[in-house]
Coordinates of C-alpha atoms and ligand atoms in Angstrom, one line a residue:
X1 CA 0.0 0.0 0.0
X2 CA 1.1 3.6 -0.4
X3 CA 1.5 3.9 3.4
X4 CA 4.2 1.3 3.1
X5 CA 6.2 3.3 0.7
X6 CA 9.3 5.1 1.9
X7 CA 11.4 7.6 -0.1
X8 CA 15.1 7.4 0.4
X9 CA 17.1 10.5 -0.5
X10 CA 20.7 9.4 -1.3
X11 CA 23.1 12.1 -0.1
X12 CA 26.4 10.2 -0.5
X13 CA 27.6 12.2 -3.5
X14 CA 27.2 15.5 -1.6
X15 CA 27.1 15.0 2.2
X16 CA 29.2 11.9 1.8
X17 CA 32.0 13.5 -0.1
X18 CA 32.0 17.2 0.9
X19 CA 34.3 16.6 3.9
X20 CA 36.9 14.4 2.2
X21 CA 40.3 16.0 2.4
X22 CA 41.7 14.3 -0.7
X23 CA 40.4 15.7 -3.9
X24 CA 38.0 13.2 -5.5
X25 CA 38.3 13.0 -9.3
X26 CA 35.2 14.2 -11.2
X27 CA 35.1 10.9 -12.9
X28 CA 34.7 9.1 -9.6
X29 CA 31.9 11.4 -8.5
X30 CA 30.1 10.9 -11.8
X31 CA 30.6 7.1 -11.7
X32 CA 29.1 7.2 -8.2
X33 CA 26.0 9.0 -9.4
X34 CA 25.6 6.8 -12.4
X35 CA 25.8 3.7 -10.3
X36 CA 23.3 5.1 -7.8
X37 CA 20.9 6.0 -10.6
X38 CA 20.6 2.3 -11.5
X39 CA 19.5 1.1 -8.0
X40 CA 15.9 2.4 -8.0
X41 CA 16.7 5.5 -6.0
X42 CA 14.5 8.4 -7.0
X43 CA 16.3 11.2 -5.2
X44 CA 20.0 11.8 -5.5
X45 CA 21.8 14.7 -4.0
X46 CA 24.6 15.4 -6.5
X47 CA 26.5 18.5 -5.5
X48 CA 26.7 21.9 -3.8
X49 CA 26.9 25.4 -5.3
X50 CA 28.7 26.8 -2.3
X51 CA 31.8 29.0 -2.0
X52 CA 34.8 26.8 -3.1
X53 CA 36.9 28.6 -0.6
X54 CA 34.7 27.1 2.1
X55 CA 34.1 23.6 0.7
X56 CA 36.7 22.9 -2.0
X57 CA 35.5 19.3 -2.5
X58 CA 32.2 20.6 -4.1
X59 CA 34.0 23.0 -6.5
X60 CA 33.2 20.8 -9.5
X61 CA 29.5 20.7 -8.9
X62 CA 28.9 22.7 -12.0
X63 CA 30.5 19.9 -14.1
X64 CA 28.3 17.4 -12.3
X65 CA 25.1 19.3 -13.2
X66 CA 26.4 19.7 -16.8
X67 CA 26.8 15.9 -17.0
X68 CA 23.4 15.3 -15.6
X69 CA 21.9 17.7 -18.2
X70 CA 23.5 15.7 -21.0
X71 CA 20.8 13.1 -20.2
X72 CA 23.2 10.2 -20.5
X73 CA 22.6 8.7 -17.1
X74 CA 20.5 5.5 -17.4
X75 CA 17.9 4.9 -14.7
X76 CA 15.0 2.5 -14.2
X77 CA 12.9 5.3 -12.6
X78 CA 12.7 9.1 -13.0
X79 CA 15.3 10.8 -10.7
X80 CA 15.4 14.1 -9.0
X81 CA 19.0 15.5 -8.7
X82 CA 19.5 17.9 -5.8
X83 CA 22.1 20.7 -5.4
X84 CA 22.7 22.8 -2.4
X85 CA 22.7 26.6 -2.8
X86 CA 23.4 28.9 0.2
X87 CA 22.6 32.1 -1.5
X88 CA 21.4 33.6 -4.8
X89 CA 25.0 33.5 -6.1
X90 CA 24.9 29.7 -5.8
X91 CA 21.6 29.5 -7.5
X92 CA 22.7 31.8 -10.3
X93 CA 25.7 29.6 -11.0
X94 CA 23.3 26.6 -11.4
X95 CA 20.8 28.7 -13.4
X96 CA 23.5 29.6 -15.9
X97 CA 23.9 25.9 -16.7
X98 CA 20.2 25.3 -16.8
X99 CA 19.7 28.2 -19.2
X100 CA 22.4 26.8 -21.5
X101 CA 20.6 23.4 -21.6
X102 CA 16.9 24.3 -22.2
X103 CA 14.5 21.4 -22.4
X104 CA 17.1 19.0 -20.9
X105 CA 15.6 18.8 -17.4
X106 CA 12.2 18.3 -15.8
X107 CA 10.7 21.0 -13.6
X108 CA 7.6 21.4 -11.6
X109 CA 6.2 23.4 -14.5
X110 CA 7.3 20.7 -17.0
X111 CA 7.3 17.4 -15.1
X112 CA 8.6 15.3 -18.0
X113 CA 9.5 12.0 -16.5
X114 CA 11.8 11.1 -19.4
X115 CA 14.2 13.9 -18.2
X116 CA 16.2 14.3 -15.0
X117 CA 14.5 16.7 -12.6
X118 CA 16.7 19.3 -10.8
X119 CA 16.1 20.4 -7.3
X120 CA 17.6 23.2 -5.1
X121 CA 18.4 22.7 -1.4
X122 CA 18.9 25.5 1.0
X123 CA 20.2 24.9 4.5
X124 CA 19.4 26.7 7.7
X125 CA 20.5 25.9 11.2
X126 CA 18.6 25.6 14.5
X127 CA 21.2 27.4 16.6
X128 CA 22.9 30.7 16.1
X129 CA 26.4 29.3 16.6
X130 CA 26.0 26.7 13.9
X131 CA 24.5 29.2 11.6
X132 CA 27.5 31.5 12.0
X133 CA 30.0 28.6 11.5
X134 CA 28.2 27.1 8.5
X135 CA 26.8 30.2 6.8
X136 CA 28.7 33.1 8.3
X137 CA 25.5 34.8 9.2
X138 CA 22.7 34.7 11.8
X139 CA 19.5 32.7 11.5
X140 CA 17.4 35.6 10.6
X141 CA 19.7 36.8 7.8
X142 CA 19.9 33.2 6.5
X143 CA 16.2 32.9 6.3
X144 CA 15.9 36.2 4.3
X145 CA 18.6 34.9 1.9
X146 CA 16.8 31.6 1.5
X147 CA 13.5 33.3 0.8
X148 CA 15.1 34.9 -2.2
X149 CA 16.8 31.6 -3.3
X150 CA 13.5 29.7 -2.9
X151 CA 11.5 32.3 -4.8
X152 CA 14.0 32.4 -7.6
X153 CA 14.1 28.6 -7.7
X154 CA 10.3 28.3 -7.9
X155 CA 10.3 30.9 -10.7
X156 CA 12.5 28.5 -12.6
X157 CA 10.1 25.7 -11.8
X158 CA 12.6 23.9 -9.5
X159 CA 11.5 22.0 -6.5
X160 CA 13.1 23.2 -3.2
X161 CA 14.2 21.2 -0.3
X162 CA 15.1 23.1 2.9
X163 CA 17.4 21.6 5.5
X164 CA 17.4 22.6 9.1
X165 CA 20.6 21.5 10.7
X166 CA 21.6 20.6 14.3
X167 CA 17.9 19.9 15.2
X168 CA 18.8 17.3 17.9
X169 CA 22.2 18.6 19.1
X170 CA 24.7 21.2 18.2
X171 CA 28.5 20.8 18.3
X172 CA 28.7 24.3 20.0
X173 CA 25.5 24.4 22.0
X174 CA 25.2 20.7 23.0
X175 CA 21.8 19.1 23.5
X176 CA 20.2 22.4 24.2
X177 CA 18.4 22.9 20.9
X178 CA 14.8 24.2 21.2
X179 CA 12.4 22.1 19.2
X180 CA 10.0 25.1 19.0
X181 CA 12.8 27.1 17.3
X182 CA 13.2 24.2 14.8
X183 CA 9.4 24.3 14.1
X184 CA 9.5 28.1 13.8
X185 CA 12.4 27.9 11.2
X186 CA 10.7 25.1 9.3
X187 CA 7.5 27.1 9.2
X188 CA 9.3 30.1 7.8
X189 CA 11.0 28.0 5.1
X190 CA 7.7 26.4 4.1
X191 CA 6.0 29.8 4.0
X192 CA 8.8 31.0 1.8
X193 CA 7.8 28.3 -0.6
X194 CA 10.0 25.3 0.2
X195 CA 8.4 22.0 -0.8
X196 CA 10.1 19.9 1.9
X197 CA 11.9 20.3 5.2
X198 CA 14.8 17.9 5.9
X199 CA 15.5 17.9 9.7
X200 CA 19.2 17.3 10.1
X201 CA 20.7 15.5 13.1
X202 CA 24.0 16.8 12.0
X203 CA 25.9 15.6 15.1
X204 CA 24.1 12.3 15.5
X205 CA 23.3 13.4 19.1
X206 CA 19.6 12.6 18.6
X207 CA 17.9 10.0 20.8
X208 CA 14.6 8.3 20.5
X209 CA 12.7 10.4 23.1
X210 CA 14.1 13.7 21.8
X211 CA 13.3 12.7 18.2
X212 CA 9.7 12.0 19.3
X213 CA 9.5 15.3 21.2
X214 CA 10.8 17.2 18.1
X215 CA 8.2 15.6 15.8
X216 CA 5.4 16.2 18.3
X217 CA 6.4 19.8 18.3
X218 CA 6.5 20.0 14.5
X219 CA 3.0 18.5 14.4
X220 CA 1.7 21.0 17.0
X221 CA 3.1 23.8 14.8
X222 CA 0.8 22.5 12.0
X223 CA 3.6 21.1 9.8
X224 CA 2.5 18.1 7.8
X225 CA 4.4 14.8 8.0
X226 CA 4.4 14.6 4.2
X227 CA 6.5 17.8 4.1
X228 CA 9.1 16.5 6.4
X229 CA 12.2 14.3 5.8
X230 CA 14.7 13.1 8.4
X231 CA 18.4 13.3 7.9
X232 CA 20.2 11.3 10.5
X233 CA 24.0 11.1 11.0
X234 CA 25.0 7.9 12.8
X235 CA 27.7 9.2 15.0
X236 CA 26.3 7.6 18.1
X237 CA 24.7 4.6 16.3
X238 CA 21.1 5.9 17.0
X239 CA 20.1 6.7 13.4
X240 CA 17.9 3.6 12.9
X241 CA 16.3 3.9 16.3
X242 CA 15.4 7.5 15.5
X243 CA 14.2 6.4 12.1
X244 CA 11.8 3.9 13.7
X245 CA 10.5 6.7 16.0
X246 CA 10.1 8.9 12.9
X247 CA 8.2 6.2 11.0
X248 CA 5.8 5.9 14.0
X249 CA 5.2 9.7 13.7
X250 CA 4.3 9.2 10.0
X251 CA 7.5 10.4 8.4
X252 CA 8.1 8.6 5.1
X253 CA 11.2 10.3 3.6
X254 CA 14.7 9.5 4.9
X255 CA 18.1 10.7 3.9
X256 CA 21.0 8.3 3.8
X257 CA 24.4 7.9 2.4
X258 CA 25.9 4.8 0.6
X259 CA 28.7 3.2 2.6
X260 CA 27.8 5.5 5.5
X261 CA 29.9 8.2 3.9
X262 CA 29.9 11.7 5.2
X263 CA 30.3 14.4 7.8
X264 CA 29.9 18.1 7.9
X265 CA 33.0 20.4 7.7
X266 CA 31.5 22.6 10.4
X267 CA 30.5 19.9 12.8
X268 CA 33.8 18.6 14.2
X269 CA 33.8 14.9 15.0
X270 CA 30.5 14.2 13.3
X271 CA 30.6 11.0 11.2
X272 CA 28.6 10.0 8.2
X273 CA 25.0 9.7 7.5
X274 CA 23.2 6.5 8.3
X275 CA 24.3 4.1 5.5
X276 CA 21.8 3.6 2.7
X277 CA 22.4 -0.2 2.9
X278 CA 21.3 -0.2 6.6
X279 CA 18.3 2.0 5.8
X280 CA 17.1 -0.2 2.9
X281 CA 17.6 -3.4 4.9
X282 CA 15.8 -1.9 8.0
X283 CA 12.9 -0.8 5.9
X284 CA 12.7 -4.3 4.3
X285 CA 12.6 -5.9 7.7
X286 CA 9.6 -3.7 8.5
X287 CA 7.8 -4.6 5.3
X288 CA 8.2 -1.0 4.0
X289 CA 8.9 -0.5 0.3
X290 CA 11.9 1.6 -0.8
X291 CA 12.2 0.5 -4.4
X292 CA 15.9 0.3 -3.9
X293 CA 18.0 -2.8 -4.7
X294 CA 19.9 -3.7 -1.5
X295 CA 22.5 -5.8 -3.3
X296 CA 23.2 -3.0 -5.8
X297 CA 23.7 -0.3 -3.1
X298 CA 25.8 -2.8 -1.1
X299 CA 28.2 -3.1 -4.1
X300 CA 28.3 0.6 -4.5
X301 CA 29.1 1.2 -0.8
X302 CA 32.0 -1.4 -1.0
X303 CA 33.3 0.2 -4.2
X304 CA 33.2 3.9 -3.2
X305 CA 34.7 3.3 0.3
X306 CA 37.5 1.4 -1.3
X307 CA 37.9 4.1 -3.9
X308 CA 38.3 6.7 -1.1
X309 CA 40.6 4.4 0.8
X310 CA 38.4 4.1 3.9
X311 CA 36.6 1.4 5.7
X312 CA 33.0 0.5 4.8
X313 CA 30.9 2.1 7.5
X314 CA 27.8 0.1 6.6
X315 CA 27.3 -2.9 9.0
X316 CA 24.6 -4.3 6.6
X317 CA 26.9 -3.8 3.6
X318 CA 29.6 -5.8 5.3
X319 CA 27.2 -8.5 6.4
X320 CA 25.7 -8.9 2.9
X321 CA 29.1 -9.2 1.4
X322 CA 30.2 -11.7 4.1
X323 CA 33.1 -9.4 4.9
Ligands
LIG401 P1 30.8 34.5 3.0 O1 32.3 34.4 3.0 O2 30.1 35.1 4.1 O3 30.2 35.0 1.6 O4 30.3 33.0 2.9 P2 30.5 36.3 0.8 O5 29.2 36.7 0.2 O6 31.2 37.3 1.7 O7 31.5 35.9 -0.3 C1 32.8 35.5 -0.1 C2 33.4 34.8 -1.3 O8 32.7 33.7 -1.7 C3 33.3 35.8 -2.5 O9 34.4 35.4 -3.4 C4 32.0 35.3 -3.2 O10 31.9 35.5 -4.6 C5 32.1 33.8 -2.9 P3 35.6 36.4 -3.5 O11 35.1 37.7 -3.9 O12 36.2 36.4 -2.1 O13 36.5 35.7 -4.5 N1 30.8 33.1 -2.9 C6 30.5 32.1 -3.7 N2 31.2 31.3 -4.6 C7 30.5 30.3 -5.2 N3 29.3 29.9 -4.8 C8 28.5 30.6 -3.9 C9 29.2 31.7 -3.3 N4 28.8 32.6 -2.4 C10 29.8 33.5 -2.1 N5 27.3 30.2 -3.6 C11 28.7 31.3 2.2 C12 28.9 32.7 2.9 C13 27.3 30.9 2.6 C14 28.8 31.5 0.7 C15 29.7 30.3 2.7 O14 29.6 30.3 4.1 C16 29.5 29.0 2.2 O15 29.7 28.7 1.0 N6 29.2 28.0 3.1 C17 29.1 26.6 2.7 C18 28.8 25.8 3.9 C19 28.5 24.4 3.5 O16 28.6 24.0 2.3 N7 28.3 23.6 4.5 C20 28.1 22.2 4.3 C21 26.7 21.9 3.8 S1 25.5 22.0 5.0 C22 25.5 20.4 5.7 O17 26.4 19.6 5.4 C23 24.4 20.0 6.6 C24 23.3 19.1 5.9 O18 23.9 17.9 5.5 C25 22.2 18.7 6.9 C26 22.7 18.2 8.3 O19 23.4 17.2 8.3 O20 22.3 18.9 9.2 C27 22.7 19.8 4.7
LIG402 MG1 24.3 16.2 6.7

């Protein structure tokens, strides 16, 4: 049934790679995206139009978007490719490429399923200290900037996802994150026109009771579960527990990263997102439908972690491979 369906947003090619010190070749990033596109995933975060001075690893996101716009990526289902943009400058850099490739992507105004859809993602924070570290401005200023990014994106027909980071713990302010503040920021972003809020447990400090309290607070603020995604980093190994709690609250969209890749440059010590392999396996055990091929994502997780010279952080991936 439709209530059993879960959408997984694969963030490995962005969140997973942005923090890597060693420059990852463009070809490797493109191969990662091409492989992911074949697994049944419908949402793939592919890059980030941020200042290269701040996040050098994402500097070739324009080339990734250009590649996507060539429409050469084969996929069994229509895919939405998402790109972060922190300000109108970032969006304008993406827009330039879109304007050079008219008719080569689907939009909300022209939802042609034979073409790749492009989505923009803005990213706010629930605490002032994280906002300053991540965006170099206070929350209020960031929301004003995002309003412009969202409106310009919508004018181009692009779907917009809006992250709120550090919703369950902040590297600088600890556990003391006010869920009402999260709901207030989410409401502001939705009123500005965002299609979806992704609640980021950037530090992995979220626990089951506090995840539940946060989602109750979101519901009390009138935010619909269908407008909410959860984005769990697995630093403390609580991501799937918090996922179960979120499912009980009616959430059906979850972000994850193949091989458990990831970390945020402005969240010291935070590790990767919950692994896509673990997420898919977990959903299968619950009888939920992800549409994602577990064996295929397992192979990708093993390949990309080896490619990056790091250990495979997916326990399910390792178990499936018998490693
Ligand atoms: P700033 O330094 O305050 O910006 O940075 P500025 O407007 O003063 O510009 C400084 C320089 O950056 C200028 O260049 C601009 O042109 C350039 P210069 O004149 O010095 O040569 N610039 C840009 N270049 C390319 N693209 C742009 C852009 N904007 C300015 N968009 C800014 C402000 C927001 C740009 C900066 O802080 C930034 O890029 N931050 C990126 C932060 C980031 O990417 N963080 C990681 C992603 S968020 C995350 O991981 C969390 C998430 O996963 C959810 C979760 O886990 O919670 C989403
Ligand atoms: Mg993240």
